[in-house]
Amino acid sequence: MFAVKPLYPFKSEVSGPVFRLPPPASGDGRRSRAAVGRRSKDNRGGGWVRAVVSGGDNKTVEAEKPADGKGLSGSLPSSSSSLSSSPSSGKIDVRAVISIRKKIRQKLVDKVEDSLESFKNGIGQGIVLQLVSEEVDPATQSGKNIESSVRGWWPNPTEHSYIAEYAADFSVPQDFGCPGAVLITNLHGKDFHLLEIVIHGFGEGPIHFPANTWIHAQKDNPESRIIFRNQAYLPSQTPAGLRDLRREDLLSIRGNGKGERKAHERIYDYDLYNDLGNPDKDDDLARPVLGGEERPYPRRCRTGRPPMRTDPLCESRIEKPRPVYVPRDENFEEIKQNTFAAGRLKALLHNLVPQIAASLSSSDIPFKCFSDIDKLYNDGLLLKDEERNEATATLALANLTREVLTVGKRLLKYEIPNIISRDRFSWLRDNEFARQALAGVNPVSIQILKEFPILSQLDPAVYGPPESALTKDLIEQELHGMSVNRAIEEKRLFIIDYHDMLLPFVDKINSLPDRKTYASRTILFYNPAGSLKPIAIELSLPPTPSKPWNKRVYTQGHDATAHWIWKQAKAHVSANDGGIHQLVNHWLRTHASMEPYIIATHRQLSSMHPIYKLLHPHMRYTLEINALARQSLINGGGIIEACFSPGKYAMELSSAAYKSMWRFDMEALPADLIRRGMAVEDPSAPHGLRLVLEDYPYADDGLLIWSAIKEWVESYVDHFYSDPGSVKSDVELQAWWDEIKNKGHCNKRNEPWWPKLDTKEDLCTILTIIIWTASGQHAAINFGQYPFGGYVPNRPTLMRRLIPQEDEPEYEKFLLNPQLMFLTSLPTQLQATKVMAVQDTLSTHSPDEEYLGQENQLHGRWINDRRVLELFKTFSSKLEDIEKIIEQRNKDKRLKNRTGAGVPPYELLLPSSGPGVTGRGIPNSISI
């Protein structure tokens, strides 16, 4: 007997739906296929199932075996022996063991359904398997095949109570060849989650068919599903018996772009961002469609919902708690659902935020003193008695808060953010403001100041003179005797420039209630003592007839008034930085840009393709988290609009950034650093780059991760593409890259900067960019959101007042109480608490997170290639070494952006992490 212990959780090597029994009547784009084999009922009754197929000797072969009533406790063929066969029959007895994942937390109804499923499996009426050989049957010109039913009254117990094992027995001809695919038909009334299939009895030992996929019920879709074995094949190498299945698998997963998608489907297709607004509910919730020529944007996964009643160009909304369609295998697994969908963001948006709103609704008041902010961590927020029961279940799952029960009331406490846990006043210092530009949550906006004067690229007829108010004289006053020209020559001047990106939106944003902003430029100086500090901030408003020059420059100054105004100017910059970070560097450049790569990978690369297998771990959960974001975060009236500076113009701003600055080739870390002037090419330096600022934690650690990914990708690609022309002749690969450019990012399809895909080097560059985007880049700009943004004064997400000027009535109030003026400029208590809750959720690792290079049990089964497994082990070891290097850097007293009194270490690019808000860890994919 074999002790088969399936693994959980593990990565999917899934293939698409394939084998149609009767052709479906619906016009959903699925294609008919020549039958590989047919199931027929025996006239003995009782639903006995047998397979009648054409064997290699052109004789009819019947495969059937009664249940032994012992689950898998009967004997299995030896995996170490040669084929178990009978000389007289010429048959081989083999057994397929299937592992099915049940719910971890089962209700009574789930247990009843499991009992019914076990009964149906016991009589052979639950699951039908069909083995398909890699060899062709001359009589049918398709893969040799044979069919049997899963039997066994009760599943075999495993080390995990939520995993059930069943078996199907086959008697196959000796010349059957090696099975390369299993077709599985689900006769139950609902889908089930297949972990894997292992076939025992063939001479080469157990043959693994990793799945980790949902198998739809036959009543929902008459096609069977294909699960390919864990052998990677380029298209030209596909065994003859599997060629038709490989092709049809890809065709069936694409759909035809028509009709509304159903929850059980696995159709991947493209659509515009036309589902963000809800004019049917309120005219004020109307939002423009993103993805046209005027407002370009990457494509999202198509759902096919009907159009809005009031705007036929927009897709109708599905509001929570109803789910937005994503292909079935993209849904969160149960552990992720418990910590996120049920217990975190959905519960947060359904329960926590309304509770906070109810608690504060009587007066959505500003913070009036810093102790009001401290109370969120020290005293907590009182929730009403009647909210207690509903809140208990959801909040108990969240690491968001520490909960304290008092008599009749619930006290909601936020964890103290990392930025003030060591030094609660660090946010006030200029050097900390600058440090966060290099080692904070948005370290990708700072760039070197290359030339002077600073000029705008906007239309001067609309936005006024292009010259900046940051003149040489003003800047040189802050350089302590150094000229601007010399500072530029010595690479000492840096800039965070949001002027051109924000100025076209400033009037719109300032017309919103309680929302005030500027277009900002910030100059930073790296002084001879080795410290980076902001020295001047330009805040601009669009020109008016009375003020054609509407720009002001602020510096630190030397008196109390100047100091407080300087703090307000920095807060405005931080609010701008928060909006650009969230909408451009985070959402657009990782989440939204990654979605077309995932769709194209499923549509154009077979699950047998080695590049599919390489990319698969880096696609996990991304479509689901993006769908949830469209439903509740970036939608009209959603959390992002409510809590971030651009308000209802947030996604229009994101589209404008895509139009003006997004380039695939510049998403490579080295290229981005060079573009921003933060590094120069140097063949003698590590990674071929020399950083302009040696103490740039994001770049320094990021290059280690980038190089490790690049080496892993290069070794993997070199293993599979040995011939010089093999990349160019790979039809699936070429179709994949063509679709990414022409469908997924079709608004950019004619840009000259798209890399070619002719050589192995081209392929390695493209793959490294995609994997870096999904892993290291997303980790660096996501998991620090609560550690840095959880303290509102450090990173306010919006400002509600402009800086008072001397000729304005507000100026006198400012002089009398500058602290109150500063605090009332920040988000209100309700806004701050909402965004703190969301930032915490987005900074949280799920317990089932899969981290970059992490070797779990599945890594011995995801691919049947010893050399590849050795290469992956090398990659894993490299990442372990990198973790040690980063930990040593965080102890190096010379690196002031990582060490010092109250300075938190830079850990966002440490590869490993535990669950929760840890401020470290690189997941394989954009899973939050």
Coordinates of N, CA, C and O in Angstrom, one line a residue, residues 705-838:
I705 N 18.0 41.7 -4.9 CA 16.8 40.9 -5.3 C 16.7 40.8 -6.8 O 16.5 39.7 -7.4
W706 N 16.8 41.9 -7.5 CA 16.7 42.0 -8.9 C 17.8 41.0 -9.6 O 17.4 40.2 -10.5
S707 N 19.0 41.1 -9.1 CA 20.0 40.2 -9.7 C 19.8 38.8 -9.4 O 20.1 37.9 -10.3
A708 N 19.3 38.4 -8.2 CA 19.0 37.0 -8.0 C 17.9 36.5 -8.9 O 17.9 35.4 -9.4
I709 N 16.8 37.3 -9.1 CA 15.8 36.9 -10.0 C 16.3 36.8 -11.4 O 16.0 35.8 -12.1
K710 N 17.1 37.7 -11.8 CA 17.7 37.7 -13.2 C 18.6 36.4 -13.4 O 18.4 35.7 -14.4
E711 N 19.4 36.1 -12.4 CA 20.2 34.9 -12.5 C 19.3 33.6 -12.6 O 19.6 32.7 -13.4
W712 N 18.3 33.5 -11.8 CA 17.4 32.4 -11.8 C 16.7 32.3 -13.2 O 16.6 31.2 -13.8
V713 N 16.2 33.4 -13.7 CA 15.5 33.4 -15.0 C 16.4 33.0 -16.1 O 16.1 32.2 -17.0
E714 N 17.7 33.5 -16.1 CA 18.6 33.2 -17.1 C 19.0 31.7 -17.1 O 19.0 31.1 -18.2
S715 N 19.2 31.2 -16.0 CA 19.5 29.7 -15.9 C 18.3 28.9 -16.4 O 18.5 27.9 -17.0
Y716 N 17.1 29.3 -16.0 CA 15.9 28.6 -16.4 C 15.7 28.6 -17.9 O 15.4 27.6 -18.5
V717 N 15.7 29.8 -18.4 CA 15.5 30.0 -19.9 C 16.6 29.3 -20.7 O 16.3 28.6 -21.7
D718 N 17.8 29.3 -20.2 CA 18.9 28.7 -20.9 C 18.7 27.1 -21.0 O 19.1 26.5 -21.9
H719 N 18.1 26.6 -19.9 CA 17.9 25.2 -19.8 C 16.9 24.7 -20.9 O 17.0 23.6 -21.5
F720 N 15.9 25.5 -21.1 CA 14.8 25.1 -22.1 C 15.0 25.6 -23.5 O 14.5 25.0 -24.4
Y721 N 15.7 26.7 -23.7 CA 15.9 27.2 -25.0 C 17.4 27.1 -25.4 O 18.2 28.1 -25.3
S722 N 17.7 25.9 -25.8 CA 19.1 25.6 -26.1 C 19.5 26.1 -27.5 O 20.7 26.4 -27.8
D723 N 18.6 26.0 -28.4 CA 18.9 26.4 -29.8 C 18.8 27.9 -30.0 O 17.9 28.5 -29.4
P724 N 19.6 28.5 -30.9 CA 19.6 29.9 -31.0 C 18.2 30.5 -31.5 O 17.8 31.6 -31.1
G725 N 17.5 29.8 -32.3 CA 16.3 30.3 -32.9 C 15.1 29.8 -32.1 O 13.9 30.0 -32.6
S726 N 15.2 29.1 -31.0 CA 14.1 28.5 -30.3 C 13.1 29.5 -29.7 O 11.9 29.2 -29.6
V727 N 13.6 30.7 -29.3 CA 12.7 31.7 -28.8 C 11.8 32.2 -29.9 O 10.6 32.4 -29.7
K728 N 12.4 32.6 -31.0 CA 11.6 33.2 -32.1 C 10.6 32.2 -32.7 O 9.6 32.6 -33.2
S729 N 11.0 30.9 -32.7 CA 10.1 29.9 -33.3 C 9.1 29.3 -32.3 O 8.2 28.5 -32.7
D730 N 9.0 29.8 -31.1 CA 8.1 29.3 -30.1 C 6.7 30.1 -30.3 O 6.6 31.3 -30.0
V731 N 5.8 29.4 -30.9 CA 4.6 30.1 -31.4 C 3.7 30.6 -30.2 O 3.1 31.6 -30.2
E732 N 3.7 29.8 -29.1 CA 2.9 30.3 -27.9 C 3.6 31.5 -27.3 O 2.9 32.4 -26.9
L733 N 4.9 31.5 -27.2 CA 5.6 32.6 -26.6 C 5.4 33.9 -27.4 O 5.2 34.9 -26.8
Q734 N 5.5 33.7 -28.7 CA 5.4 34.9 -29.5 C 4.0 35.5 -29.4 O 3.8 36.7 -29.4
A735 N 3.0 34.6 -29.4 CA 1.6 35.0 -29.3 C 1.4 35.7 -27.9 O 0.6 36.7 -27.8
W736 N 2.0 35.2 -26.9 CA 1.9 35.8 -25.5 C 2.4 37.2 -25.5 O 1.7 38.1 -25.0
W737 N 3.6 37.4 -26.0 CA 4.2 38.7 -26.0 C 3.4 39.7 -26.9 O 3.2 40.9 -26.5
D738 N 3.0 39.2 -28.0 CA 2.2 40.0 -28.9 C 0.9 40.5 -28.3 O 0.4 41.6 -28.4
E739 N 0.2 39.6 -27.5 CA -1.0 39.9 -26.9 C -0.8 40.9 -25.7 O -1.7 41.8 -25.5
I740 N 0.3 40.8 -25.0 CA 0.5 41.7 -23.9 C 0.6 43.1 -24.5 O 0.0 44.1 -23.9
K741 N 1.3 43.3 -25.6 CA 1.5 44.6 -26.2 C 0.2 45.1 -26.9 O -0.2 46.3 -26.7
N742 N -0.4 44.3 -27.6 CA -1.5 44.7 -28.5 C -2.9 44.6 -27.9 O -3.8 45.2 -28.5
K743 N -3.0 43.8 -26.8 CA -4.3 43.8 -26.2 C -4.3 44.2 -24.7 O -5.1 45.1 -24.3
G744 N -3.3 43.7 -24.0 CA -3.2 44.1 -22.6 C -2.9 45.5 -22.3 O -3.4 46.2 -21.4
H745 N -1.9 46.0 -23.1 CA -1.5 47.4 -23.0 C -1.7 48.1 -24.4 O -0.8 48.7 -24.9
C746 N -2.9 47.9 -25.0 CA -3.1 48.3 -26.4 C -2.9 49.8 -26.6 O -2.6 50.2 -27.7
N747 N -3.2 50.6 -25.6 CA -3.0 52.0 -25.8 C -1.6 52.4 -26.0 O -1.3 53.5 -26.5
K748 N -0.7 51.5 -25.6 CA 0.8 51.8 -25.8 C 1.4 50.9 -26.9 O 2.6 50.8 -27.0
R749 N 0.5 50.3 -27.7 CA 1.0 49.2 -28.6 C 2.0 49.8 -29.7 O 2.8 49.0 -30.2
N750 N 1.9 51.0 -30.0 CA 2.8 51.6 -31.1 C 4.0 52.2 -30.6 O 4.8 52.8 -31.3
E751 N 4.3 52.1 -29.3 CA 5.5 52.8 -28.7 C 6.7 52.0 -29.1 O 6.8 50.8 -29.2
P752 N 7.8 52.8 -29.4 CA 9.0 52.1 -29.9 C 9.9 51.5 -28.9 O 10.8 50.7 -29.2
W753 N 9.5 51.7 -27.6 CA 10.4 51.2 -26.5 C 10.1 49.7 -26.1 O 10.8 49.2 -25.3
W754 N 9.0 49.1 -26.7 CA 8.7 47.7 -26.3 C 9.9 46.8 -26.7 O 10.4 46.9 -27.8
P755 N 10.4 46.0 -25.8 CA 11.5 45.1 -26.1 C 11.1 44.1 -27.2 O 9.9 43.7 -27.3
K756 N 12.0 43.7 -28.1 CA 11.7 42.7 -29.0 C 11.8 41.3 -28.3 O 12.3 41.3 -27.2
L757 N 11.3 40.3 -28.9 CA 11.4 39.0 -28.3 C 11.9 38.0 -29.4 O 11.2 37.2 -30.0
D758 N 13.2 38.2 -29.7 CA 13.9 37.4 -30.7 C 14.9 36.4 -30.1 O 15.1 35.3 -30.7
T759 N 15.4 36.7 -29.0 CA 16.5 36.0 -28.4 C 16.3 35.6 -27.0 O 15.3 36.1 -26.3
K760 N 17.1 34.7 -26.4 CA 17.0 34.3 -25.0 C 17.2 35.5 -24.1 O 16.6 35.6 -23.1
E761 N 18.1 36.4 -24.6 CA 18.4 37.6 -23.8 C 17.2 38.5 -23.7 O 16.9 39.0 -22.6
D762 N 16.5 38.6 -24.8 CA 15.2 39.4 -24.8 C 14.2 38.8 -23.8 O 13.6 39.5 -23.0
L763 N 14.1 37.5 -23.9 CA 13.1 36.8 -23.0 C 13.5 37.0 -21.6 O 12.6 37.2 -20.7
C764 N 14.7 36.8 -21.2 CA 15.2 37.0 -19.8 C 14.9 38.4 -19.3 O 14.4 38.5 -18.2
T765 N 15.1 39.4 -20.1 CA 14.8 40.7 -19.7 C 13.3 40.9 -19.4 O 12.9 41.5 -18.3
I766 N 12.5 40.4 -20.3 CA 11.0 40.6 -20.1 C 10.6 39.8 -18.9 O 9.8 40.4 -18.1
L767 N 11.0 38.6 -18.7 CA 10.5 37.8 -17.6 C 11.0 38.4 -16.2 O 10.3 38.4 -15.2
T768 N 12.3 38.9 -16.2 CA 12.8 39.5 -15.0 C 12.0 40.7 -14.6 O 11.7 40.9 -13.4
I769 N 11.6 41.5 -15.6 CA 10.8 42.7 -15.2 C 9.5 42.3 -14.7 O 9.0 42.8 -13.6
I770 N 8.8 41.3 -15.2 CA 7.5 40.8 -14.8 C 7.6 40.3 -13.4 O 6.8 40.6 -12.5
I771 N 8.6 39.4 -13.1 CA 8.7 38.8 -11.8 C 9.1 39.8 -10.8 O 8.6 39.8 -9.6
W772 N 10.0 40.7 -11.1 CA 10.4 41.8 -10.2 C 9.2 42.6 -9.8 O 9.0 43.0 -8.6
T773 N 8.4 43.0 -10.8 CA 7.2 43.8 -10.6 C 6.2 43.1 -9.6 O 5.7 43.7 -8.6
A774 N 6.0 41.8 -9.8 CA 5.1 41.1 -8.9 C 5.6 40.8 -7.5 O 4.8 40.7 -6.6
S775 N 6.9 40.8 -7.4 CA 7.5 40.4 -6.1 C 8.2 41.5 -5.4 O 7.6 42.2 -4.6
G776 N 9.4 41.8 -5.7 CA 10.2 42.8 -5.0 C 9.7 44.2 -5.1 O 9.6 44.9 -4.1
Q777 N 9.3 44.6 -6.3 CA 8.8 46.0 -6.4 C 7.5 46.2 -5.6 O 7.4 47.2 -4.9
H778 N 6.6 45.3 -5.7 CA 5.3 45.4 -5.0 C 5.6 45.4 -3.5 O 5.0 46.2 -2.7
A779 N 6.4 44.5 -3.0 CA 6.7 44.4 -1.6 C 7.3 45.7 -1.1 O 6.9 46.2 0.0
A780 N 8.2 46.3 -1.9 CA 8.9 47.5 -1.4 C 7.9 48.7 -1.2 O 8.2 49.6 -0.4
I781 N 6.9 48.8 -2.0 CA 6.0 49.9 -2.0 C 4.6 49.6 -1.4 O 3.8 50.5 -1.3
N782 N 4.4 48.4 -0.9 CA 3.1 48.1 -0.3 C 3.2 47.8 1.2 O 2.4 48.4 2.0
F783 N 4.1 47.0 1.6 CA 4.1 46.5 3.0 C 4.5 47.5 4.1 O 4.5 47.2 5.3
G784 N 5.0 48.7 3.6 CA 5.3 49.7 4.6 C 4.2 50.7 4.8 O 4.4 51.8 5.4
Q785 N 3.0 50.5 4.2 CA 1.9 51.5 4.2 C 1.5 51.8 5.7 O 1.4 53.0 6.0
Y786 N 1.2 50.8 6.5 CA 0.8 51.1 7.8 C 2.0 51.5 8.7 O 1.9 52.5 9.5
P787 N 3.2 50.8 8.6 CA 4.3 51.3 9.4 C 4.7 52.7 9.2 O 5.1 53.4 10.2
F788 N 4.5 53.3 8.0 CA 4.8 54.7 7.8 C 3.6 55.6 7.8 O 3.7 56.7 8.2
G789 N 2.5 55.1 7.3 CA 1.3 55.9 7.1 C 0.3 55.8 8.3 O -0.6 56.6 8.3
G790 N 0.6 54.9 9.2 CA -0.4 54.7 10.3 C -0.3 55.9 11.3 O -1.3 56.0 12.2
Y791 N 0.7 56.7 11.2 CA 0.7 58.0 12.0 C 0.4 59.1 11.1 O 1.2 59.5 10.3
V792 N -0.8 59.7 11.2 CA -1.3 60.6 10.2 C -0.4 61.8 9.9 O -0.1 62.2 8.8
P793 N 0.2 62.5 11.0 CA 1.1 63.6 10.7 C 2.3 63.3 9.8 O 2.8 64.2 9.1
N794 N 2.8 62.0 9.9 CA 3.9 61.7 9.1 C 3.6 61.6 7.6 O 4.4 62.1 6.8
R795 N 2.5 61.0 7.3 CA 2.1 60.9 5.9 C 0.6 61.1 5.7 O -0.2 60.2 5.5
P796 N 0.2 62.4 5.8 CA -1.2 62.7 5.6 C -1.6 62.3 4.2 O -0.8 62.6 3.3
T797 N -2.8 61.7 4.0 CA -3.2 61.4 2.7 C -3.9 62.5 1.9 O -4.1 62.4 0.7
L798 N -4.3 63.5 2.6 CA -4.9 64.7 2.0 C -4.7 65.9 2.9 O -4.4 65.7 4.1
M799 N -4.8 67.1 2.4 CA -4.8 68.3 3.2 C -6.1 69.1 3.0 O -6.7 69.1 1.8
R800 N -6.6 69.7 4.0 CA -7.9 70.4 3.9 C -7.8 71.9 3.9 O -8.8 72.6 3.8
R801 N -6.6 72.4 4.0 CA -6.4 73.9 4.0 C -5.2 74.2 3.2 O -4.2 73.5 3.2
L802 N -5.2 75.3 2.5 CA -4.0 75.9 1.9 C -3.2 76.6 3.0 O -3.8 76.9 4.1
I803 N -2.0 76.9 2.7 CA -1.1 77.6 3.7 C -1.6 79.1 3.7 O -1.7 79.7 2.7
P804 N -1.9 79.6 4.9 CA -2.4 81.0 5.0 C -1.4 82.0 4.6 O -0.2 81.8 5.0
Q805 N -1.8 83.0 3.9 CA -0.9 84.1 3.5 C -1.1 85.3 4.4 O -2.2 85.4 5.0
E806 N -0.1 86.2 4.4 CA -0.2 87.3 5.3 C -1.4 88.2 5.1 O -1.9 88.9 6.0
D807 N -1.9 88.3 3.9 CA -3.0 89.2 3.6 C -4.4 88.5 3.7 O -5.4 89.0 3.3
E808 N -4.4 87.3 4.3 CA -5.6 86.6 4.5 C -6.1 86.5 6.0 O -5.2 86.5 6.9
P809 N -7.4 86.5 6.2 CA -7.9 86.4 7.6 C -7.4 85.2 8.4 O -7.1 85.3 9.6
E810 N -7.2 84.1 7.7 CA -6.7 82.9 8.4 C -5.3 83.0 9.0 O -5.0 82.3 9.9
Y811 N -4.6 84.0 8.4 CA -3.2 84.1 8.9 C -3.1 84.5 10.4 O -2.2 84.0 11.1
E812 N -4.0 85.4 10.8 CA -4.0 85.8 12.3 C -4.3 84.5 13.1 O -3.7 84.4 14.2
K813 N -5.3 83.7 12.7 CA -5.6 82.5 13.5 C -4.4 81.6 13.5 O -4.1 80.9 14.5
F814 N -3.7 81.5 12.4 CA -2.5 80.7 12.4 C -1.4 81.2 13.4 O -0.8 80.4 14.1
L815 N -1.2 82.5 13.4 CA -0.2 83.0 14.4 C -0.6 82.8 15.8 O 0.2 82.5 16.7
L816 N -1.9 82.8 16.1 CA -2.4 82.6 17.5 C -2.3 81.1 17.9 O -2.0 80.8 19.1
N817 N -2.5 80.2 17.0 CA -2.5 78.8 17.3 C -2.0 78.0 16.1 O -2.8 77.3 15.4
P818 N -0.7 78.0 15.8 CA -0.2 77.3 14.6 C -0.4 75.8 14.7 O -0.6 75.1 13.7
Q819 N -0.4 75.2 15.9 CA -0.6 73.8 16.1 C -2.0 73.4 15.6 O -2.2 72.4 14.9
L820 N -3.0 74.2 16.0 CA -4.4 73.9 15.7 C -4.6 74.0 14.1 O -5.2 73.2 13.5
M821 N -4.0 75.1 13.6 CA -4.0 75.3 12.1 C -3.4 74.1 11.4 O -4.0 73.6 10.4
F822 N -2.3 73.6 11.9 CA -1.7 72.4 11.3 C -2.6 71.2 11.3 O -2.8 70.5 10.4
L823 N -3.1 70.9 12.5 CA -3.9 69.7 12.8 C -5.2 69.7 12.0 O -5.7 68.7 11.5
T824 N -5.8 70.9 11.9 CA -7.1 71.0 11.2 C -6.9 71.0 9.7 O -7.8 70.9 9.0
S825 N -5.6 71.1 9.3 CA -5.3 70.9 7.8 C -5.2 69.4 7.5 O -5.4 69.1 6.3
L826 N -5.0 68.6 8.4 CA -4.8 67.1 8.2 C -6.2 66.5 8.0 O -7.3 67.1 8.2
P827 N -6.2 65.2 7.6 CA -7.5 64.5 7.5 C -8.3 64.6 8.8 O -7.7 64.6 9.9
T828 N -9.6 64.5 8.7 CA -10.4 64.5 9.9 C -10.2 63.1 10.6 O -9.6 62.2 10.1
Q829 N -10.8 63.0 11.8 CA -10.6 61.8 12.6 C -11.2 60.6 11.8 O -10.7 59.5 11.8
L830 N -12.4 60.8 11.2 CA -13.0 59.8 10.4 C -12.2 59.4 9.2 O -11.9 58.2 9.0
Q831 N -11.7 60.4 8.5 CA -10.9 60.1 7.3 C -9.6 59.3 7.7 O -9.2 58.4 7.1
A832 N -9.0 59.8 8.8 CA -7.7 59.2 9.2 C -7.9 57.8 9.7 O -7.1 56.9 9.3
T833 N -9.0 57.5 10.4 CA -9.3 56.2 10.9 C -9.6 55.2 9.8 O -9.2 54.1 9.8
K834 N -10.3 55.7 8.8 CA -10.6 54.9 7.6 C -9.3 54.4 6.9 O -9.1 53.3 6.6
V835 N -8.5 55.4 6.6 CA -7.3 55.1 5.9 C -6.3 54.3 6.7 O -5.6 53.4 6.2
M836 N -6.2 54.5 8.0 CA -5.4 53.7 8.8 C -5.8 52.2 8.8 O -5.0 51.3 8.7
A837 N -7.1 52.0 8.8 CA -7.7 50.6 8.8 C -7.3 50.0 7.4 O -6.8 48.8 7.4
V838 N -7.5 50.7 6.3 CA -7.2 50.1 5.0 C -5.7 49.9 4.9 O -5.2 48.9 4.3

